[in-house]
Coordinates of C-alpha atoms and ligand atoms in Angstrom, one line a residue:
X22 CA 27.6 -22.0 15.2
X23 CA 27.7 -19.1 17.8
X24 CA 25.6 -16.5 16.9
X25 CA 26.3 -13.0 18.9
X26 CA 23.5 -10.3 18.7
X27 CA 23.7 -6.8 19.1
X28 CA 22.0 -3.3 19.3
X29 CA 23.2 -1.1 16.6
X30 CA 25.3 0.9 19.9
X31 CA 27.3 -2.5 20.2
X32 CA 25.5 -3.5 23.5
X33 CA 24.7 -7.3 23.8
X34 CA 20.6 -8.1 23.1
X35 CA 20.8 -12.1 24.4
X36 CA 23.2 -12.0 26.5
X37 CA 25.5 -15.2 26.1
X38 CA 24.9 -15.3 22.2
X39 CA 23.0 -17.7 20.7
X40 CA 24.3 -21.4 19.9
X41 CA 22.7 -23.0 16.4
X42 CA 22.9 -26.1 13.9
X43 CA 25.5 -25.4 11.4
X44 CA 22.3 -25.7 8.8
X45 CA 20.2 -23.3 10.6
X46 CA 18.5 -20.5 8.4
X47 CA 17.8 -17.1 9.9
X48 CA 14.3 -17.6 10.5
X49 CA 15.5 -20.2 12.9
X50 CA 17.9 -17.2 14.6
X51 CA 14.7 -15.2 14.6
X52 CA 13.0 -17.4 16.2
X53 CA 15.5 -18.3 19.0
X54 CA 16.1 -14.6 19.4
X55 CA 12.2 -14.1 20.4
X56 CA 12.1 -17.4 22.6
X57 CA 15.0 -15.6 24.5
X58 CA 13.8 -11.7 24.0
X59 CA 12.4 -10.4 27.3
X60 CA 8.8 -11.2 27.4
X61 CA 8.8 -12.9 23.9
X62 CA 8.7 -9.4 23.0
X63 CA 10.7 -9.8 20.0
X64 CA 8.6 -11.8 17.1
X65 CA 10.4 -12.4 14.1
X66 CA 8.3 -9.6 11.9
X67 CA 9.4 -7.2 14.6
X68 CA 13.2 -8.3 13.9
X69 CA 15.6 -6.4 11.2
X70 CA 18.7 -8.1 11.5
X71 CA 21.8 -7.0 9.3
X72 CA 25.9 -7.2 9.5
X73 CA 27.8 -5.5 10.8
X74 CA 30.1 -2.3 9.2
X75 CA 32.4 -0.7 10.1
X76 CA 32.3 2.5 12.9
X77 CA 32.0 5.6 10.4
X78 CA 31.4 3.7 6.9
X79 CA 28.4 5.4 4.3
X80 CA 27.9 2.1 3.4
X81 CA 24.3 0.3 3.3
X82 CA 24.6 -2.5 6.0
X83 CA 23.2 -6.2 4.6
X84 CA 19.9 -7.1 5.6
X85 CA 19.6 -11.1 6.2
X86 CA 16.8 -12.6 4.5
X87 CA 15.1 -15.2 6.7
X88 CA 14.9 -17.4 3.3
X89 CA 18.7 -18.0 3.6
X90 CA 21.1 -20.3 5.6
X91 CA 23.4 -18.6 8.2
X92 CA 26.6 -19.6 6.3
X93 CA 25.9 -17.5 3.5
X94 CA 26.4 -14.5 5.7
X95 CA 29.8 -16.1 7.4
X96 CA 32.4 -14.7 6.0
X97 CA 35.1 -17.4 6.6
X98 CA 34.6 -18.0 10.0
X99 CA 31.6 -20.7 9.6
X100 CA 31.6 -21.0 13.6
X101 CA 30.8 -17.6 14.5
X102 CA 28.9 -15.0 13.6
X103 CA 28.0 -11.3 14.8
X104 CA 24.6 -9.9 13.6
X105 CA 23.3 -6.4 14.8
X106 CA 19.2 -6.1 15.9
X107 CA 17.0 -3.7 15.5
X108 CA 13.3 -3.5 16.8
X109 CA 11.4 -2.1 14.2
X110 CA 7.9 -2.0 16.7
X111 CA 5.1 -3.4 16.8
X112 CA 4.2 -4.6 13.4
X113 CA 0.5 -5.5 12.0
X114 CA -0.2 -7.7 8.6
X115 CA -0.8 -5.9 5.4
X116 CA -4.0 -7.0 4.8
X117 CA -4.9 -5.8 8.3
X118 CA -3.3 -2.7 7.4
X119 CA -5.1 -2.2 3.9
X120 CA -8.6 -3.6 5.2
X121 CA -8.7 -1.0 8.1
X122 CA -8.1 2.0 6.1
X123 CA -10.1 1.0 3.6
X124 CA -13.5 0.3 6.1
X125 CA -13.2 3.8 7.3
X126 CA -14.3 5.6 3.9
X127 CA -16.5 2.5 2.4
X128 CA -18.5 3.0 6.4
X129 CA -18.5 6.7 6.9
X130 CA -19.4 7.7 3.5
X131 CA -22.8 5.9 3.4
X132 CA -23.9 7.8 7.0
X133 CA -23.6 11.3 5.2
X134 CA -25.9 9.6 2.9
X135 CA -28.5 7.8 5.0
X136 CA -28.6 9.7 7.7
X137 CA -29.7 13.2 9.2
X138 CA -26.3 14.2 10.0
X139 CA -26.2 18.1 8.7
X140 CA -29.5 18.7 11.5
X141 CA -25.8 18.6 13.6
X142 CA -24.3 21.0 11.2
X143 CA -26.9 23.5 11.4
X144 CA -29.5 22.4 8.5
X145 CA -32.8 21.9 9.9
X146 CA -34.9 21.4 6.5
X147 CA -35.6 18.2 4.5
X148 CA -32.7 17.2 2.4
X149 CA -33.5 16.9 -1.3
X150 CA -31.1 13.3 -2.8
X151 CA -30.4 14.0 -6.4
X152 CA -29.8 10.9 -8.6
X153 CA -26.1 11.9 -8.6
X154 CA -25.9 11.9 -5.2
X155 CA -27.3 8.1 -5.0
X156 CA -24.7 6.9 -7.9
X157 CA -21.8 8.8 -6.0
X158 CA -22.6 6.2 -2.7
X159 CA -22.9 3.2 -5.2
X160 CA -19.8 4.2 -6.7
X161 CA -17.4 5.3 -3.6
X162 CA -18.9 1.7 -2.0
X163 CA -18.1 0.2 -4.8
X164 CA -14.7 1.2 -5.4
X165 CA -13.4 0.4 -1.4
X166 CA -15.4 -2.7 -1.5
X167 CA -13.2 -3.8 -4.3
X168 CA -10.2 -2.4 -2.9
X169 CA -10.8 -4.7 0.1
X170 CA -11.6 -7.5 -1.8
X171 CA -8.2 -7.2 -3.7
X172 CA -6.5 -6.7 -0.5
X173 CA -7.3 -10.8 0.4
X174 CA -8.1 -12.0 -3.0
X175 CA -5.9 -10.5 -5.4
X176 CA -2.3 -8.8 -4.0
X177 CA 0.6 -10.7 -3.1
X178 CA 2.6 -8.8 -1.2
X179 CA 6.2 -8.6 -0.9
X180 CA 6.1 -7.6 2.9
X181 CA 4.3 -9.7 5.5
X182 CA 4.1 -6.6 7.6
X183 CA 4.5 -3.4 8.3
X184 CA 4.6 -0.7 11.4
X185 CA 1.3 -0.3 13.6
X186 CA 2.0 3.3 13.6
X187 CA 1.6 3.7 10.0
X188 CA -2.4 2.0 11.0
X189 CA -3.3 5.3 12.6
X190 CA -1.4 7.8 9.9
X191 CA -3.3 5.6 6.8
X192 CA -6.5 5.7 8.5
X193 CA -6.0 9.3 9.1
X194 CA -5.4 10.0 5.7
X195 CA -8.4 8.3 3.7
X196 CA -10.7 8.2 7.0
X197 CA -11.0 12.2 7.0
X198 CA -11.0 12.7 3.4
X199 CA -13.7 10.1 3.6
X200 CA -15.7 11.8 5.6
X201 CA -14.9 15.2 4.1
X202 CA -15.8 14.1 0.5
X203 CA -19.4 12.3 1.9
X204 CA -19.8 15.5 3.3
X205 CA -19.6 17.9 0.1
X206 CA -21.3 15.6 -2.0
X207 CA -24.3 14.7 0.3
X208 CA -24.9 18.4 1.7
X209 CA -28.3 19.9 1.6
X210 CA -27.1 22.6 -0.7
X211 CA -25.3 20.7 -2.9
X212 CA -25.7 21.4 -6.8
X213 CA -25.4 18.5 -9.0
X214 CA -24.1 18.7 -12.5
X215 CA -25.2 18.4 -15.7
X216 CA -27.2 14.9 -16.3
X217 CA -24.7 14.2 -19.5
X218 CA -21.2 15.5 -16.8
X219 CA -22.7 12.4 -14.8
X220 CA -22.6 10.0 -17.1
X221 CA -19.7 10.8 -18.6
X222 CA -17.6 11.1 -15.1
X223 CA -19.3 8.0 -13.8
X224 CA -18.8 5.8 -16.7
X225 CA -15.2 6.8 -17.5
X226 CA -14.3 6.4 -13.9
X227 CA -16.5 3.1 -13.9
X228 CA -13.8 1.9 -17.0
X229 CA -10.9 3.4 -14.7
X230 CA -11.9 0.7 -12.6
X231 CA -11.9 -2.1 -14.2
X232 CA -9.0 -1.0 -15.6
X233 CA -7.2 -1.0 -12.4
X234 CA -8.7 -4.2 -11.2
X235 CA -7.4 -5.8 -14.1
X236 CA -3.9 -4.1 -13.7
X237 CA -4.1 -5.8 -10.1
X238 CA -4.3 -9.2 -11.9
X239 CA -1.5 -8.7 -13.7
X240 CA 0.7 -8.1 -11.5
X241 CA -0.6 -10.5 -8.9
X242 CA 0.8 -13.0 -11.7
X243 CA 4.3 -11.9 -11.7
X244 CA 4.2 -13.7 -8.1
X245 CA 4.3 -17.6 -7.4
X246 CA 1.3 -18.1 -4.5
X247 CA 4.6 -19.5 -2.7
X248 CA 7.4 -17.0 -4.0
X249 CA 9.9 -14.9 -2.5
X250 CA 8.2 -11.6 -3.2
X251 CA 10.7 -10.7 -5.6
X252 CA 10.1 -8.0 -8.9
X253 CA 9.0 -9.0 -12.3
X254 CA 8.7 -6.8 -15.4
X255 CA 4.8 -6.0 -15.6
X256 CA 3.8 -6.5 -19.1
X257 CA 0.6 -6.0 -20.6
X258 CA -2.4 -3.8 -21.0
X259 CA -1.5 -0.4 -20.1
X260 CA 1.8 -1.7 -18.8
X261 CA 3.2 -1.6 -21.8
X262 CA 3.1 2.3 -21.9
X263 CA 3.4 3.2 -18.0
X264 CA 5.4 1.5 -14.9
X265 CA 2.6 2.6 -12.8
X266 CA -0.6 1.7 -15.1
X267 CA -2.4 1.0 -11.4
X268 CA -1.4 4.0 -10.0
X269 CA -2.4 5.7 -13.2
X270 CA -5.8 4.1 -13.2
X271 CA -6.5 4.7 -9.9
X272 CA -5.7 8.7 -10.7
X273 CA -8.5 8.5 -13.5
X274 CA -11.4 6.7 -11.4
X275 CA -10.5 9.2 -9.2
X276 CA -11.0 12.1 -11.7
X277 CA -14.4 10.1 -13.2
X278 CA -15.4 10.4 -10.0
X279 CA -15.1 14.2 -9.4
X280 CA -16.0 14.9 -13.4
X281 CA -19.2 13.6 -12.1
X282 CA -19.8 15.2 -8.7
X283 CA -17.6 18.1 -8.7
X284 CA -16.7 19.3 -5.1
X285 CA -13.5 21.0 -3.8
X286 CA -13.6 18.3 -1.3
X287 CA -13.2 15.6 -4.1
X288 CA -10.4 17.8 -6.2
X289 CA -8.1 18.1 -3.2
X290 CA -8.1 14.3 -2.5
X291 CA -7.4 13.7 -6.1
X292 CA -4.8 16.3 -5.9
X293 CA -3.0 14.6 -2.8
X294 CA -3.4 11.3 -4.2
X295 CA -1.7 12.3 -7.3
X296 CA 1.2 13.5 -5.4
X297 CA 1.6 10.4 -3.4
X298 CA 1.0 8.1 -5.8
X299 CA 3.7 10.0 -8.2
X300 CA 5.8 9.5 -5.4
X301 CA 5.6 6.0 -5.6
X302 CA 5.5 5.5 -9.1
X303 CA 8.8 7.2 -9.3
X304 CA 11.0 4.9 -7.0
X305 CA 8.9 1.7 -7.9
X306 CA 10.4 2.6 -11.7
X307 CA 13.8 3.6 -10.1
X308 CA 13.7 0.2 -8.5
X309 CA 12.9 -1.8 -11.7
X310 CA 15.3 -0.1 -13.6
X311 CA 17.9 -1.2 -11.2
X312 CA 17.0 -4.6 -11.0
X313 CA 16.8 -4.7 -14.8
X314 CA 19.6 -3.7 -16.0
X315 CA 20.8 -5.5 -18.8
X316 CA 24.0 -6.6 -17.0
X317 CA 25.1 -10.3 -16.0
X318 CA 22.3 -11.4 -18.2
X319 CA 19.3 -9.6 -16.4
X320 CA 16.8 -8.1 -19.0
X321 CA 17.3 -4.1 -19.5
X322 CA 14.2 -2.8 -17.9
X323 CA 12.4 -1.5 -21.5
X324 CA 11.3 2.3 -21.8
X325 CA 8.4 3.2 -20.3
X326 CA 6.1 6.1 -18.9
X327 CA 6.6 6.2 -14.7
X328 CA 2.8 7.3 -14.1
X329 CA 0.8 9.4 -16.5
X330 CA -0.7 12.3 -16.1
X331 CA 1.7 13.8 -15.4
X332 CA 4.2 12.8 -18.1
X333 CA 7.0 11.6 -16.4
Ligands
NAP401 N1 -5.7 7.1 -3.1 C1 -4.5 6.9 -2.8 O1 -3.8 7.8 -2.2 C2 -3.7 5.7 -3.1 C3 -2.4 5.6 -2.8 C4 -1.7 4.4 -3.1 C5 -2.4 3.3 -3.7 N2 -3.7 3.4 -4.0 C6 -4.5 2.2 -4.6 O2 -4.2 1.1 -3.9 C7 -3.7 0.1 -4.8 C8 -2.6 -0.8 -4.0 O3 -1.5 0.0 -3.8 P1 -0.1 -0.5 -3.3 O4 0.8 0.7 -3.4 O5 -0.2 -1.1 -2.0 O6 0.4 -1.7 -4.3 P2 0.7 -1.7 -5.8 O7 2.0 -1.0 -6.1 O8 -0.5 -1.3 -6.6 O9 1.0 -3.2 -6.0 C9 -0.1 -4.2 -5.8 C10 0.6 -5.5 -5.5 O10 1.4 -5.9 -6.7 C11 2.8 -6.1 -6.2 N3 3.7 -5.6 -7.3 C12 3.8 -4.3 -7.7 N4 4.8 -4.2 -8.6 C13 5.3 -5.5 -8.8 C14 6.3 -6.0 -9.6 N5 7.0 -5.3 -10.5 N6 6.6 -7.3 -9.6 C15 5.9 -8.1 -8.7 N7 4.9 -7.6 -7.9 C16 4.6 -6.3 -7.9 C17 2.9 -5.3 -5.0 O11 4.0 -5.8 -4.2 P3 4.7 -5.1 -3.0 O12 4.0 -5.7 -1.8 O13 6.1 -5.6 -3.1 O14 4.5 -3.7 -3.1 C18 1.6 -5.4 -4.3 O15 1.5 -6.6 -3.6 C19 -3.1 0.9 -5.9 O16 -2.9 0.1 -7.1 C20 -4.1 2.0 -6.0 O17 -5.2 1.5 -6.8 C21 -4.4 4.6 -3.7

C-alpha cells in the first residue's frame, strides 16, 4: 500500500510517500514516518494523523488510531491512501507530567515550614509553630505524596502523552499557589483557629481523602492493565450520585483543609480549583452521555450530579 503524507496546507511531509504491507497498522506508518522525518524528529506520540476533508467542510476530520489496520481507513482504494500530519510538539509522559507538578508543592511547602525564610521577608524575630501549623505540613505532604503515588500506582491513563508546554503552565499553576499557601499558613503572624475548627477541618478533609483515593480505585478498574483507554460508566460509592465524585472529593479535602487553617491564600486556590475542576467535570459528563446513549444497544448513561457543590 502507498501511503502519501501531508501537512494540513497539502505540502508533501516524506517526500515520495511511504510504501507498506497491505496488513500494516498505523503505528507501523508512525513509525516509518519518524524513521524518515528529518532528524527522527517525528516520534509517533508527536504524530496526529487524520483524513483528509474536503477544502471548506465544518466537518471533524478522523483521527487514525494506532490500534487499527490501514485498510479500515481505505475507502475502496486498498492500494493507496492519503493521510494529513500534524506535529503536535514535543510531548512528555503523563506520569512525568503529573509527578513534576505535583513535587513542586509537596517540596516547597515544607521550606516555609522548616526554614527561616520570612528573616528574607522582613521578620527578624523567633517564629512561634502552632500545632495547626505542624498538622497543615503533615497534611499538604500528605495529600501530594499520595497524589504522586496514584500518578504510578493507581491511574490508567487514556493518553500516553501530552504537550511539554503544558509542564511549565501546570507547574506554574500549583507551584506558586504552593508556595503562596506555605507562606500564609507558616507566617510569623499567623493566627490559628479554634482547637475544635482544626479538628473538624482536618478530619473531614482527612475523610475527603480517602474518599478520593478510593474514587481513584474505582475508576482505575473500569480499565484492563492492557486496554484501549476507552470510557466505562463509574459505578459505586459516591458515583452513584455525581459523574465527578473525584473531582468532588478533591473540592472538600480542599475545603477541610482551609476550615482548618483559614487563609485567603488557601480560599483563592480552592476557589480556582473549583472552577477548573467544574470545568472538567462538565465535558467528562458531556462525554459519557454521548457515549452512553441508549442507541444501537449502548447503555443510556443514568442520571447523575456533574460535580457537587455546585449543583450541577
Ligand atoms: N487542584 C486542582 O486544581 C485539580 C485539578 C484537576 C485534578 N485534580 C486532582 O487530580 C486527580 C486526577 O485528575 P485527572 O483530571 O488527571 O484525572 P481523573 O479525571 O480524576 O481520572 C483519573 C483516571 O481515571 C480515568 N478515568 C476517568 N473517568 C473514566 C471513565 N469514565 N472510564 C475509564 N477511565 C476513566 C482517567 O482517564 P483519562 O486519562 O482518560 O482522563 C484517569 O486516568 C483528580 O481526581 C483530583 O483529585 C486537582
Amino acid at each position: 500500500m502507498k501511503v502519501t503524507v501531508v501537512s494540513r496546507s497539502g505540502k508533501e511531509v516524506i517526500k515520495g510517500g511511504i510504501d507498506l504491507g497491505d496488513s500494516a497498522t498505523v503505528a507501523d506508518l508512525q513509525e516509518a514516518i519518524h524513521r524518515r522525518s528529518k532528524a527522527r524528529k517525528f516520534y509517533p506520540s508527536r504524530q496526529r494523523l487524520t483524513l483528509p476533508i474536503q477544502p471548506g467542510s465544518k466537518e471533524r476530520p478522523v483521527v487514525l488510531n494506532f490500534k487499527k489496520s490501514l485498510k479500515d481507513y481505505c475507502d475502496g482504494n486498498l492500494d493507496y491512501l492519503t493521510v494529513v500530519f500534524k506535529d503536535l510538539g514535543s510531548q512528555v509522559s503523563y506520569r512525568t507530567l503529573f509527578f513534576w507538578e505535583y513535587l513542586g508543592p509537596l517540596v516547597l511547602y515544607p521550606i516555609f515550614y522548616y526554614f527561616p525564610v520570612y528573616q528574607y521577608f522582613g521578620y527578624k524575630g523567633e517564629r512561634i509553630i502552632h500545632p495547626v501549623q505542624t498538622y497543615a505540613l503533615y497534611y499538604w505532604c500528605f495529600h501530594y505524596f499520595k497524589r504522586i503515588l496514584e500518578t504510578f500506582f493507581v491511574h490508567r491513563f487514556s493518553h500516553a502523552t501530552s504537550p511539554l508546554s503544558n509542564v511549565f503552565r501546570n507547574c506554574a499553576y500549583y507551584w506558586s499557589f504552593g508556595s503562596y499557601i506555605a507562606y500564609c499558613v507558616n507566617h510569623p503572624l499567623y493566627t490559628p483557629v479554634s482547637y475544635h475548627q482544626m479538628k473538624i477541618g482536618f478530619g473531614f478533609g482527612l475523610l475527603c481523602q480517602i474518599s478520593n483515593f478510593y474514587c481513584h480505585i474505582l475508576l482505575r478498574n473500569l480499565r484492563k492493565p492492557d486496554g484501549n483507554g476507552g470510557y466505562q460508566i463509574p459505578r459505586g460509592f459516591l458515583f452513584n450520585i455525581v459523574t465527578c465524585a473525584n473531582y468532588t472529593t478533591e473540592i472538600y479535602q480542599l475545603l477541610g483543609f482551609n476550615i482548618a487553617t483559614q487563609t485567603v491564600a488557601g480560599y483563592s486556590f480552592l476557589a480556582v480549583a473549583t472552577i477548573i475542576m467544574t470545568n472538567w467535570a462538565l465535558a467528562k459528563h458531556r462525554r459519557l452521555k454521548k457515549i452512553f446513549d441508549g442507541k444501537d444497544g449502548r447503555p443510556k448513561y443514568p442520571r447523575r450530579w456533574v460535580i457537587l457543590p455546585p449543583f450541577l
